[in-house]
Coordinates of C-alpha atoms in Angstrom, one line a residue:
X8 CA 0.0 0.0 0.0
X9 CA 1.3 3.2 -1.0
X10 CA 2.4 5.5 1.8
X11 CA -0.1 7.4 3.6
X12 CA -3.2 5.8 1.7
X13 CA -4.2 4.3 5.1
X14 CA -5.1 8.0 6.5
X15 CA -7.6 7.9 3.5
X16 CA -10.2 6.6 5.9
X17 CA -9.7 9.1 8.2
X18 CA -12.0 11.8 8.9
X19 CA -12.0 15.2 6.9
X20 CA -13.3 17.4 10.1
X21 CA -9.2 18.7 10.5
X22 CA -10.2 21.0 7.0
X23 CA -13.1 22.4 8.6
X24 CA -13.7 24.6 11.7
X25 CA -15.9 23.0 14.2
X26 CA -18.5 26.0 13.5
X27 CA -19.6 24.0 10.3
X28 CA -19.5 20.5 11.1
X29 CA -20.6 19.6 14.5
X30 CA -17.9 16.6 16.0
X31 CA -20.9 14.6 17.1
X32 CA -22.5 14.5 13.3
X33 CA -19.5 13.8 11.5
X34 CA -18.6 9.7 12.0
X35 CA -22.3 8.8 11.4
X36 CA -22.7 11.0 8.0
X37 CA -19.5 9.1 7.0
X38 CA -20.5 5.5 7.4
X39 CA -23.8 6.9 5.7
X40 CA -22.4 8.2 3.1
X41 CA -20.1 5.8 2.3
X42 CA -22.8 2.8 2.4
X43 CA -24.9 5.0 0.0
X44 CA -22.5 5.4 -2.4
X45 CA -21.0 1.9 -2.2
X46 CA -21.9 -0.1 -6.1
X47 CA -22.3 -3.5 -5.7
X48 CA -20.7 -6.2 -8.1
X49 CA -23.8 -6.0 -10.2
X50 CA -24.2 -2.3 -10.1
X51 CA -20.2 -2.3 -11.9
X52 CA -21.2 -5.0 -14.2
X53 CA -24.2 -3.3 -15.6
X54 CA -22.0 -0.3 -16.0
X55 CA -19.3 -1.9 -17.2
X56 CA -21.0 -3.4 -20.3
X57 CA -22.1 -0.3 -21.3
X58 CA -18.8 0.1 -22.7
X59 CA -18.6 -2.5 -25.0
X60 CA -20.9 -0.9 -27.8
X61 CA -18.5 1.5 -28.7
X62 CA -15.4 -0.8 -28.3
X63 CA -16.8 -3.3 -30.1
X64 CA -18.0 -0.9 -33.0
X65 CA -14.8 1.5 -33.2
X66 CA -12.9 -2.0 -32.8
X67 CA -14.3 -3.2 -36.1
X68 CA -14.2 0.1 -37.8
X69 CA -10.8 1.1 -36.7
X70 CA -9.6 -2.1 -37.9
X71 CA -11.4 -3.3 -41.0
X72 CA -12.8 -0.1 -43.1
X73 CA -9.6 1.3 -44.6
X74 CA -8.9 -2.2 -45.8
X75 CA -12.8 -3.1 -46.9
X76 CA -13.0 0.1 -48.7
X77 CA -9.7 -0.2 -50.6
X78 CA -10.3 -4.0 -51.5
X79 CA -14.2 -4.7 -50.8
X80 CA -15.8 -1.5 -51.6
X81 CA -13.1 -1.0 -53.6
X82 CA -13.1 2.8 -52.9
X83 CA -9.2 4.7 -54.7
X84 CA -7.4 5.4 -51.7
X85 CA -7.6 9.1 -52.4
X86 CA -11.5 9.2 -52.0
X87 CA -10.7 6.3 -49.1
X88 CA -8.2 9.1 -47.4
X89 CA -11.1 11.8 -47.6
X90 CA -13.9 9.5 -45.6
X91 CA -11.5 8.2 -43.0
X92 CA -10.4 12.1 -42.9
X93 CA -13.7 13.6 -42.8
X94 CA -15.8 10.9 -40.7
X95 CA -12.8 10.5 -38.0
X96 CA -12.6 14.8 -38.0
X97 CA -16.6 15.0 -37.9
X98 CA -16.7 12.3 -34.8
X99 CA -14.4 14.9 -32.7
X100 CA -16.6 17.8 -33.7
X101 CA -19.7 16.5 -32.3
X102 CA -18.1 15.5 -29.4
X103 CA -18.0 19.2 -27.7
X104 CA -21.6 19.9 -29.4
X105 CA -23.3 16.6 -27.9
X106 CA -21.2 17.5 -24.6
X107 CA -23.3 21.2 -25.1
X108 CA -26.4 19.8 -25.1
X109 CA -25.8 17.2 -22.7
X110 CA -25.0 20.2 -20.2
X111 CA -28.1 21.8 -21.3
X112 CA -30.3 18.7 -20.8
X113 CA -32.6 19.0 -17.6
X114 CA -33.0 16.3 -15.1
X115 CA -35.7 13.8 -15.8
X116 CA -36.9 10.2 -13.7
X117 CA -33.9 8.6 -15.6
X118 CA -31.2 10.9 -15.1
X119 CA -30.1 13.3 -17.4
X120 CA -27.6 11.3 -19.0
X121 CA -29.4 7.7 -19.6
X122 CA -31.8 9.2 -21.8
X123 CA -29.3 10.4 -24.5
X124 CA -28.2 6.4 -24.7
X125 CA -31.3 5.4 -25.3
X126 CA -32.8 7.2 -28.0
X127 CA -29.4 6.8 -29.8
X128 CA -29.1 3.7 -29.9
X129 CA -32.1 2.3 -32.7
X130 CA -30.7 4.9 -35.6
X131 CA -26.9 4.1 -34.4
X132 CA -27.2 0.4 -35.4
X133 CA -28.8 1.1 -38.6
X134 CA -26.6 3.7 -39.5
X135 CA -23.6 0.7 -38.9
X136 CA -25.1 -1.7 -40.9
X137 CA -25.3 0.4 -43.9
X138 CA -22.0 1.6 -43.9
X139 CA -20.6 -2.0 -44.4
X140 CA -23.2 -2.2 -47.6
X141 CA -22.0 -2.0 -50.6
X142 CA -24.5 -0.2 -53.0
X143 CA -25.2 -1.7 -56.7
X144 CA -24.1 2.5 -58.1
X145 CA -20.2 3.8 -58.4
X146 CA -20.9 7.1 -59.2
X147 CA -21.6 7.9 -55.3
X148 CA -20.3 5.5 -53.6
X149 CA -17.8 8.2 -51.8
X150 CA -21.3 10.3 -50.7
X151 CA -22.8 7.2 -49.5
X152 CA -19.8 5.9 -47.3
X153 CA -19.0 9.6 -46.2
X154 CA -22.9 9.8 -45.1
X155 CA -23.0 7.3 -42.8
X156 CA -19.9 7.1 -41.5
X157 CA -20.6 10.4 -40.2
X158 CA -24.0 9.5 -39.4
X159 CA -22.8 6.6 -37.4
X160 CA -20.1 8.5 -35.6
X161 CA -23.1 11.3 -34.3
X162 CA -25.5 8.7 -33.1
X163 CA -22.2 6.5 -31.4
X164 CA -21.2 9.7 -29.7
X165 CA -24.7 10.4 -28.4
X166 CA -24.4 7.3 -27.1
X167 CA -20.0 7.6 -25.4
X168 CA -20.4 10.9 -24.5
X169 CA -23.3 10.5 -21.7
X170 CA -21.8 7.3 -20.6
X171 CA -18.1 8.4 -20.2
X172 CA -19.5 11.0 -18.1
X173 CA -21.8 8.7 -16.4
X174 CA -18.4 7.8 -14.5
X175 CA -18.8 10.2 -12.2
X176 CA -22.5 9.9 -11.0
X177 CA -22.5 6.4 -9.9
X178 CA -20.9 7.5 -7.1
X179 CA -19.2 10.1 -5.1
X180 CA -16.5 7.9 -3.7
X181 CA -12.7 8.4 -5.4
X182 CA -12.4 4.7 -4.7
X183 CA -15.5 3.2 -6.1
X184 CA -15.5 4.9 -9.6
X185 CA -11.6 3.4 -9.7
X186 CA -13.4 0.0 -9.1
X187 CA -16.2 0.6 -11.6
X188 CA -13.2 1.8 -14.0
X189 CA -11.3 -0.9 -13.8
X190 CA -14.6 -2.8 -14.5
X191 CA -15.6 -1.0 -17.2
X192 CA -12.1 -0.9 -19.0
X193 CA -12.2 -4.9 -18.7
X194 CA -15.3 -4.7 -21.0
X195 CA -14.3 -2.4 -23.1
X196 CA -10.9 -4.7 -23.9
X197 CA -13.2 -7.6 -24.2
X198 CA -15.2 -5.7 -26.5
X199 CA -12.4 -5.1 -28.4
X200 CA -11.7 -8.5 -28.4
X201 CA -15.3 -9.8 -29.6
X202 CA -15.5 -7.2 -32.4
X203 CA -11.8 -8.8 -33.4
X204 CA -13.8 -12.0 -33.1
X205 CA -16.8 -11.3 -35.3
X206 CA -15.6 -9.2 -37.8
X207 CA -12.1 -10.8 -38.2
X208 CA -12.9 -14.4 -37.9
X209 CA -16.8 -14.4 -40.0
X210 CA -14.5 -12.0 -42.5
X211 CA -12.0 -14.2 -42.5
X212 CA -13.8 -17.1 -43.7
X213 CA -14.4 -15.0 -47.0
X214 CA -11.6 -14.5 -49.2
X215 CA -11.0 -11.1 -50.8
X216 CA -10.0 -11.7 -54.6
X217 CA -7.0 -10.0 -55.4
X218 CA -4.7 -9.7 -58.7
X219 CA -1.6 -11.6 -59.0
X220 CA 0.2 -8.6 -61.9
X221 CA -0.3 -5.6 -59.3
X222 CA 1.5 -3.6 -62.3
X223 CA -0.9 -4.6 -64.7
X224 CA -3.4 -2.1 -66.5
X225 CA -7.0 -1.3 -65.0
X226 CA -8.6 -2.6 -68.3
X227 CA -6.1 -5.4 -67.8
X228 CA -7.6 -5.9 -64.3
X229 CA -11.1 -5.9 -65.0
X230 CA -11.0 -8.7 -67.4
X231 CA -9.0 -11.3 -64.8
X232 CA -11.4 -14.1 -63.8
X233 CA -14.6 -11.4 -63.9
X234 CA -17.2 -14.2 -63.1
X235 CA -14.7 -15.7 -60.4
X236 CA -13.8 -12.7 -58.9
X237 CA -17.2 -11.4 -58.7
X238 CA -18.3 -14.3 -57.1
X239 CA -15.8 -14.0 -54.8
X240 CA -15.9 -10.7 -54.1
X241 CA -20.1 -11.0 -53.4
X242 CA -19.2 -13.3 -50.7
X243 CA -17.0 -11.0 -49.5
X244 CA -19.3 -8.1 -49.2
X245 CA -21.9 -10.9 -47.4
X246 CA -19.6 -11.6 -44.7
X247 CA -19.3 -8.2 -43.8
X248 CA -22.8 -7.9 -43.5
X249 CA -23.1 -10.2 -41.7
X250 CA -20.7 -9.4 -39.2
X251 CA -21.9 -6.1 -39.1
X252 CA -25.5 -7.4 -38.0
X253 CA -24.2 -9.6 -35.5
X254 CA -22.1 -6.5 -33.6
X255 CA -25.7 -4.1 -33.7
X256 CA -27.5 -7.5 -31.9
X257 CA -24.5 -6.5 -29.2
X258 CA -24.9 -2.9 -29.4
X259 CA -28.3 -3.2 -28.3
X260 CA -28.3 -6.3 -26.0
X261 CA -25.8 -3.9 -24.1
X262 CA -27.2 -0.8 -24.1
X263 CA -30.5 -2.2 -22.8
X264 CA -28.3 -4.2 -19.8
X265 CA -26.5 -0.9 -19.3
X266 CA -30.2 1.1 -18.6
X267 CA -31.9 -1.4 -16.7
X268 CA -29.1 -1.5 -14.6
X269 CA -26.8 1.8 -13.4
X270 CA -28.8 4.6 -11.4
X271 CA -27.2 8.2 -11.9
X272 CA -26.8 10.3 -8.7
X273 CA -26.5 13.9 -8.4
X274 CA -23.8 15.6 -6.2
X275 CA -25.3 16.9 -2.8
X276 CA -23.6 19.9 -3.5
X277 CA -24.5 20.4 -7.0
X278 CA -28.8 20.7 -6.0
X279 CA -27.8 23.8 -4.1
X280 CA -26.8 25.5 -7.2
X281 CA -29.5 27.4 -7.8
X282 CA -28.3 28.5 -12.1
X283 CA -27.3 26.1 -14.5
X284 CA -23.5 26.8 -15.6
X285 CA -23.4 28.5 -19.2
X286 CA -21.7 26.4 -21.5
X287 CA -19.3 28.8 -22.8
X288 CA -18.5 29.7 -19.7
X289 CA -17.7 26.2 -18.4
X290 CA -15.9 25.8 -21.5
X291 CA -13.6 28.6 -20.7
X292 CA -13.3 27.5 -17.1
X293 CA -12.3 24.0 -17.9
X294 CA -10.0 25.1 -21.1
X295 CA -7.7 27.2 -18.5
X296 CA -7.5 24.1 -15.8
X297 CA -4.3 23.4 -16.1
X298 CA -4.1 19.4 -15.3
X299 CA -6.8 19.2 -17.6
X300 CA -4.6 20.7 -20.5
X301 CA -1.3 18.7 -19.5
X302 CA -3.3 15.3 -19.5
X303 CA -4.8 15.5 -22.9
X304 CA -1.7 16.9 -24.1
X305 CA -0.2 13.6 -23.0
X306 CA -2.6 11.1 -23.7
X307 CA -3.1 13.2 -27.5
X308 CA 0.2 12.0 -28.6
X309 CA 0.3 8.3 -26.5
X310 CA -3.4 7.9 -28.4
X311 CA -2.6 8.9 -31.5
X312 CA 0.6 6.2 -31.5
X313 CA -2.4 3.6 -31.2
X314 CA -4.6 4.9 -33.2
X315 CA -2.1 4.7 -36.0
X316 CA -1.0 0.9 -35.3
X317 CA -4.8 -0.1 -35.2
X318 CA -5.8 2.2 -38.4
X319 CA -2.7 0.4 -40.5
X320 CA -2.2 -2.9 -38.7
X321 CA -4.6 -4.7 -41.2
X322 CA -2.4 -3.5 -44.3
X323 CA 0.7 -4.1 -42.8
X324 CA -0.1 -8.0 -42.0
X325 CA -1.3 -8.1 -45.2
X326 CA 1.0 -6.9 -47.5
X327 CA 4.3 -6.0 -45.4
X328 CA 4.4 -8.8 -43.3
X329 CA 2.6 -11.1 -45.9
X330 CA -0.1 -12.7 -43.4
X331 CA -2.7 -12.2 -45.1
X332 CA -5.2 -14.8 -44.1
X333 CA -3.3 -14.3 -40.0
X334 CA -4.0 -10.6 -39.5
X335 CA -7.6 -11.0 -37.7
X336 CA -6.1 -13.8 -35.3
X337 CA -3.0 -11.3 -34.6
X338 CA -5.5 -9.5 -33.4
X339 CA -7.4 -11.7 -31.1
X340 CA -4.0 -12.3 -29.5
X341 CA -3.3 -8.4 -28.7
X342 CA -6.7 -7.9 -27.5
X343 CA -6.5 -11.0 -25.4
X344 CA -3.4 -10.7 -23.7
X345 CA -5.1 -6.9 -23.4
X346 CA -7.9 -8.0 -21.6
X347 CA -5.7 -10.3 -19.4
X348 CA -3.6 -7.7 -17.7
X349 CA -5.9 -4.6 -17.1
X350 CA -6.6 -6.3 -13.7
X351 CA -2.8 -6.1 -13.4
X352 CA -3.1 -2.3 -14.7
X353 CA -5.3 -1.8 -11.9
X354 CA -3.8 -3.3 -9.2
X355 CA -0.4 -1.7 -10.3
X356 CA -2.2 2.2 -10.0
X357 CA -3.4 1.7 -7.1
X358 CA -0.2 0.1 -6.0
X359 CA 2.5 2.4 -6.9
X360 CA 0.5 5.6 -8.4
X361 CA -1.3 6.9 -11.6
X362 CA 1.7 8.3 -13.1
X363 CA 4.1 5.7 -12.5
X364 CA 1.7 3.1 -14.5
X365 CA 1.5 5.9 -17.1
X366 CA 5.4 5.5 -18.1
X367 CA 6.0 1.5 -17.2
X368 CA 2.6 0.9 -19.2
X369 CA 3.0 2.7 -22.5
X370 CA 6.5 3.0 -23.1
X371 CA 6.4 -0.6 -22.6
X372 CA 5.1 -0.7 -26.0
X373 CA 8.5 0.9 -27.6
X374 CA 11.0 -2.3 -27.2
X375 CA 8.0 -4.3 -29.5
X376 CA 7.6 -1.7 -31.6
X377 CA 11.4 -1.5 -32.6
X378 CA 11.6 -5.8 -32.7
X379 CA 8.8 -5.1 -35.1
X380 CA 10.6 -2.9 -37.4
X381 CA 13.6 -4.6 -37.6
X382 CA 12.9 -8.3 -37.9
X383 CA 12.2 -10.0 -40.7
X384 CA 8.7 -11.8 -41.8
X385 CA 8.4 -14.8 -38.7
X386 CA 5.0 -16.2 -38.1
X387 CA 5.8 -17.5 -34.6
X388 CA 7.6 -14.4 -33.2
X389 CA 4.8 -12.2 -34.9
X390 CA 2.3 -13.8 -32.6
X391 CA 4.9 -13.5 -29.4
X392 CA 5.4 -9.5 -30.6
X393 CA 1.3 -9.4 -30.4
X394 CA 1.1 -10.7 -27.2
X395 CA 3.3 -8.3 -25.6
X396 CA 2.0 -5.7 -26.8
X397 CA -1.0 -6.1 -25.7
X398 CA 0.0 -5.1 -22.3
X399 CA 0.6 -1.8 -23.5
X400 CA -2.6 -1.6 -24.9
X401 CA -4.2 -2.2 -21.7
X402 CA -2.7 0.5 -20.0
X403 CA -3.6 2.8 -23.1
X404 CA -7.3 1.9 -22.5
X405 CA -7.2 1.9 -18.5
X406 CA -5.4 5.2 -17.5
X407 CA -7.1 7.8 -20.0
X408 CA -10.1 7.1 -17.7
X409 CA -8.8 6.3 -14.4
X410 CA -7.2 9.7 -14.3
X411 CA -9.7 12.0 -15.8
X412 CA -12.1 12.4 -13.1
X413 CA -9.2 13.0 -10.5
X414 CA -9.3 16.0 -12.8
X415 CA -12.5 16.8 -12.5
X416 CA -12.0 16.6 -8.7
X417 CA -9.3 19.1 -8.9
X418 CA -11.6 21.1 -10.6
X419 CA -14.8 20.9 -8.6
X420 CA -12.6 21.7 -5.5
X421 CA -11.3 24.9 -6.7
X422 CA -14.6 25.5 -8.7
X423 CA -17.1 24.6 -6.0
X424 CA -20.2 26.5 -6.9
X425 CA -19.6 25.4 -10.8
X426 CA -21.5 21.9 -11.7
X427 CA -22.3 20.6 -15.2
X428 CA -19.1 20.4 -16.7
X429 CA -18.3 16.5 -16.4
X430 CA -19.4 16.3 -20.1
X431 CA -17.4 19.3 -21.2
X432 CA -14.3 17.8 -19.7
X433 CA -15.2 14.1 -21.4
X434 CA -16.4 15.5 -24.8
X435 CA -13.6 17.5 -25.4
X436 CA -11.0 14.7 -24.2
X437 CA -12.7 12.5 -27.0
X438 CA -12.5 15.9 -29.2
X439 CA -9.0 16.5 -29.4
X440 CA -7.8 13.1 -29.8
X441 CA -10.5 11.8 -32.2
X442 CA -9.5 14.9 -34.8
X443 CA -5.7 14.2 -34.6
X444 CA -6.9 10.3 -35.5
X445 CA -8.6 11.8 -37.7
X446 CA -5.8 13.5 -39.5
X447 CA -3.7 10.8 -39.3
X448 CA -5.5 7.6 -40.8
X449 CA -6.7 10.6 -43.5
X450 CA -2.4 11.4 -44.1
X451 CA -1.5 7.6 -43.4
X452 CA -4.3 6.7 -46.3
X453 CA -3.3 9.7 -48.9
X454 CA 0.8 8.5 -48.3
X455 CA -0.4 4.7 -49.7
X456 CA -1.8 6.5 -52.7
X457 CA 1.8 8.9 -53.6
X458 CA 3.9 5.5 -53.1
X459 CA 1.4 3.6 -55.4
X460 CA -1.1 1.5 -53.3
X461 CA -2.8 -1.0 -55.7
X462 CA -6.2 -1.5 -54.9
X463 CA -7.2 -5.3 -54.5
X464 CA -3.6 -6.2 -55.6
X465 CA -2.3 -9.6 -53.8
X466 CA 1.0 -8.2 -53.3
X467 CA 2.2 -4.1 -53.1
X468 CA 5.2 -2.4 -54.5
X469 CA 8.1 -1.7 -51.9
X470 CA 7.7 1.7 -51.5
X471 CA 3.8 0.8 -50.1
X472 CA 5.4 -1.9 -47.4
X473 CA 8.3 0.4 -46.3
X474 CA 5.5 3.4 -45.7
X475 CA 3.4 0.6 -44.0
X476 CA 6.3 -0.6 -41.7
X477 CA 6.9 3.4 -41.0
X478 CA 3.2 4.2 -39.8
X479 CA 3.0 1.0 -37.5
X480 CA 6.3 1.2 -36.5
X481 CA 8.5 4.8 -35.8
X482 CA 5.8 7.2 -36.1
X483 CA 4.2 5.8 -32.7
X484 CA 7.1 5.2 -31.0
X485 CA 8.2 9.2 -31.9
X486 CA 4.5 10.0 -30.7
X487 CA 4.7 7.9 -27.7
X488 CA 8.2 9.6 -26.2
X489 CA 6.8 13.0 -26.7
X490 CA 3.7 11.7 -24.9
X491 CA 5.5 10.7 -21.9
X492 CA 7.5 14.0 -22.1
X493 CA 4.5 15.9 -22.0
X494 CA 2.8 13.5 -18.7
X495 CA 6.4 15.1 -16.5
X496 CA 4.1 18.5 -16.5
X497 CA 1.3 16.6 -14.6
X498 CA 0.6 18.0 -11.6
X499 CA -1.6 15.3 -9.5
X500 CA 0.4 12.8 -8.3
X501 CA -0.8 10.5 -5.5
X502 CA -0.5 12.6 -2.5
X503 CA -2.4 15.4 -4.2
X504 CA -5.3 13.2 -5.2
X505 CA -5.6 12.1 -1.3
X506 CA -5.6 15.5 -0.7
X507 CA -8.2 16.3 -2.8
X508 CA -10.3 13.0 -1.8
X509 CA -10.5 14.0 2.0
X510 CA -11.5 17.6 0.8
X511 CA -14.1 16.8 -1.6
X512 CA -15.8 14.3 1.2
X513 CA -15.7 17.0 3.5
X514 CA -17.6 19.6 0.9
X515 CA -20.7 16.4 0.2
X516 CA -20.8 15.7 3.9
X517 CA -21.3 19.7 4.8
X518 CA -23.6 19.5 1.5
X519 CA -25.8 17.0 2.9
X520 CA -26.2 18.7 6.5
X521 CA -29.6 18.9 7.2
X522 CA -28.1 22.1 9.5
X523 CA -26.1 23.5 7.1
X524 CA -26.7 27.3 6.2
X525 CA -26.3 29.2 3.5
X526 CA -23.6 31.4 4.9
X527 CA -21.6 28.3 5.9
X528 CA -22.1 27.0 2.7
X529 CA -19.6 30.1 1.6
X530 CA -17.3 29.7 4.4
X531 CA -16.9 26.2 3.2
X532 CA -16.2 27.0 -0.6
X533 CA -13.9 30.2 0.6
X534 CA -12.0 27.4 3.4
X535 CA -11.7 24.5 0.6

């Protein structure tokens, strides 16, 4: 146990003078708060697997639909550049504008946050399944892709927005939304692991036809095996719909688990405001937090190193590493030994601090990344490469979360008349880092198209496997050391979130105070 986590338990009545809590009041509001805000096992479950929708969804997307719309939909990689571009940058826009009207959303018998995930969820899934259809016309496929992509990614965000902020009202206890964390960032890996599962393995089964002369002409092309290729290439198309229905039956089945079962609870302190927050104005407030703007700085560049081994890694197993029909079980190994060790995350956090997982967990990625790189094509140690670095991966999915509402605690200390700005600080997280993905899978995409990417070819020229082994390769580990570089200027480090844990139950327990009066309601906020 880290040192001086034992006096967590203590009481918080040394922050306060004894002329607003009364000694005799204080141990009995504690157990009572503490058993009210205590989940059970269920209550993290339900909450939990809430968070495979997305997971499973952005797992299969992230994955798959630079590779199905180069050699499925068979898309040119310059109109294939401007959807990835355009749906990834569209995602991170309405991230802040769903995170607006989330803040503007009133309180209703389900919470104001549940609401949003359900209506979202019916048009979500049929906006999913249409984007893996391939439409009979050519003339707009690019509008048609571009549509709901975008469509998807509004509806999917109505959905993650709400529910990454949910995090904070299951409960006002530090150590409880850890727990339900650590829960929930299980799921979300064994989401990622399922929509591996489906989409890789039911894909799988379907070969893609591809063109032995990757030089040859287009007219050339066309006229190789046309009725065995089409064939072929139907089947294709099938499997993916297929998949595609399968992961919106999980969507749902999820999203009606995650309603039935999570309760949303308001802070005490948070009824006694008596105006809402303006958005703009919470906007500016959280924009100027400082740990707010080191932490996404971090996590931008740590993120975006991910983001570009999970947009490419389909291509590179493909083409640069020549696995083609090994790529989607690759996966399933990373994912799995993912899923394995974010127990081992959590235990380590809690263990030996936030930050200190931070630079064992990501940079722990770098050795792999480099063995990647340099090795030649070997089956075996490909598989033993994957597994490794699927550790990192879990401590890319785990900390993100984990550590953003300690900053939201920062912030609600030091802004303790301000409530409402959970989804601000959530949306524009998502925001900054879904844009830069955004821009890279859009740059990654248009640099296969200078080199010469040829679409549906079974092998590539060597300028399109060097720029593959590149983007999966040094350009994370670059973005990863100047991630870590950037987590040095974070400020909460274990002692100060102790701090701020004893404060903040001091300010619910004086909230709650049947006695409480308005003027010691300002003594408080001026005190803490």
């Amino acid at each position: 146990m880290a040192k001086g986590e034992g006096a967590e338990s203590g009481s918080a009545a040394g922050l306060l003078p004894t002329g607003i809590l009364q000694a005799g009041e204080l141990p009995v509001q504690v157990k009572e708060s503490k058993k009210k805000n205590q989940l059970s096992i269920c209550n993290k479950l339900c909450y939990a697997v809430g968070g495979a929708p997305y997971q499973v969804t952005g797992c299969a997307l992230g994955f798959f639909l630079q590779i199905y719309l180069l050699d499925v939909a068979q898309v040119d990689p310059f109109s294939a550049s401007i959807i990835l571009f355009v749906g990834r940058a569209w995602d991170a826009i309405t991230d802040p504008l769903v995170g607006f009207c989330i803040s503007k959303s009133p309180w209703t018998r389900l919470g104001r946050l549940l609401p949003w995930i359900i209506f979202s969820t019916p048009l979500a899934i049929i906006a999913y399944f249409l984007i893996w259809f391939v439409p009979d016309f050519q003339q707009g496929q690019t509008l048609w892709y571009l549509l709901f992509y975008c469509l998807f990614e509004t509806l999917v965000t109505c959905f993650h927005v709400p529910y990454s902020a949910l995090t904070m009202f299951i409960s006002t206890e530090q150590g409880e939304r850890d727990s339900a964390t650590a829960y929930r960032m299980t799921v979300e890996v064994l989401g990622t692991v399922l929509g591996t599962a489906i989409q890789g393995q039911i894909v799988g089964q379907a070969h893609t036809p591809c063109v032995q002369d990757a030089n040859a002409s287009t007219v050339a092309l066309e006229g190789v095996n046309r009725t065995q290729s089409a064939t072929s290439l139907r089947e294709t198309q099938n499997a993916y719909l297929l998949a595609a229905g399968v992961i919106a039956s999980i969507y749902v089945i999820c999203a009606v688990i995650l309603t039935l079962g999570v309760r949303e609870q308001r802070e005490p302190y948070e009824t006694q405001q008596a105006k809402p927050m303006p958005f703009f104005r919470g906007l500016r407030l959280v924009m100027s937090h400082g740990p707010y703007i080191k932490l996404i700085a971090g996590f931008l560049f740590t993120s975006l190193a991910f983001m570009l081994v999970e947009g490419n890694f389909a291509l590179f197993c493909t083409y640069t590493l020549g696995f083609r029909n090994e790529f989607q079980n690759l996966l399933l190994a990373i994912m799995f030994s993912a899923t394995v060790t974010i127990p081992i995350w959590q235990w380590f956090l809690t263990r030996f601090g936030k930050k200190m997982a931070v630079y064992i967990g990501i940079s722990s990625a770098v050795p792999f990344l480099i063995l990647v790189a340099l090795m030649e094509s070997n089956l075996i140690v490909t598989y033993v490469v994957a597994v490794a670095a699927g550790i990192s991966v879990a401590a890319a999915f785990l900390l993100p979360w984990s550590m953003l509402p300690d900053v939201i605690d920062d912030f609600h200390l030091k802004q303790p008349h301000i409530h409402g700005t959970e989804p601000i600080f959530f949306s524009f997280y998502v925001f900054f880092t879904k844009f830069a993905s955004g821009v890279s899978l859009g740059i990654s995409t248009l640099s296969l198209d200078f080199t010469g990417y040829q679409t549906r070819g079974c092998s590539q020229p060597a300028r399109v496997k060097f720029t593959l082994k590149m983007l999966v390769t040094m350009a994370p580990i670059v973005l990863i050391l100047i991630g870590l570089l950037l987590f040095k200027l974070y400020p909460i480090d274990e002692e100060k979130r102790r701090q701020n844990k004893k404060a903040l139950q001091a300010l619910r327990e004086e909230a709650s105070s049947s006695g409480c009066s308005d003027t010691d309601s300002t003594e408080l906020a001026r005190i803490l």
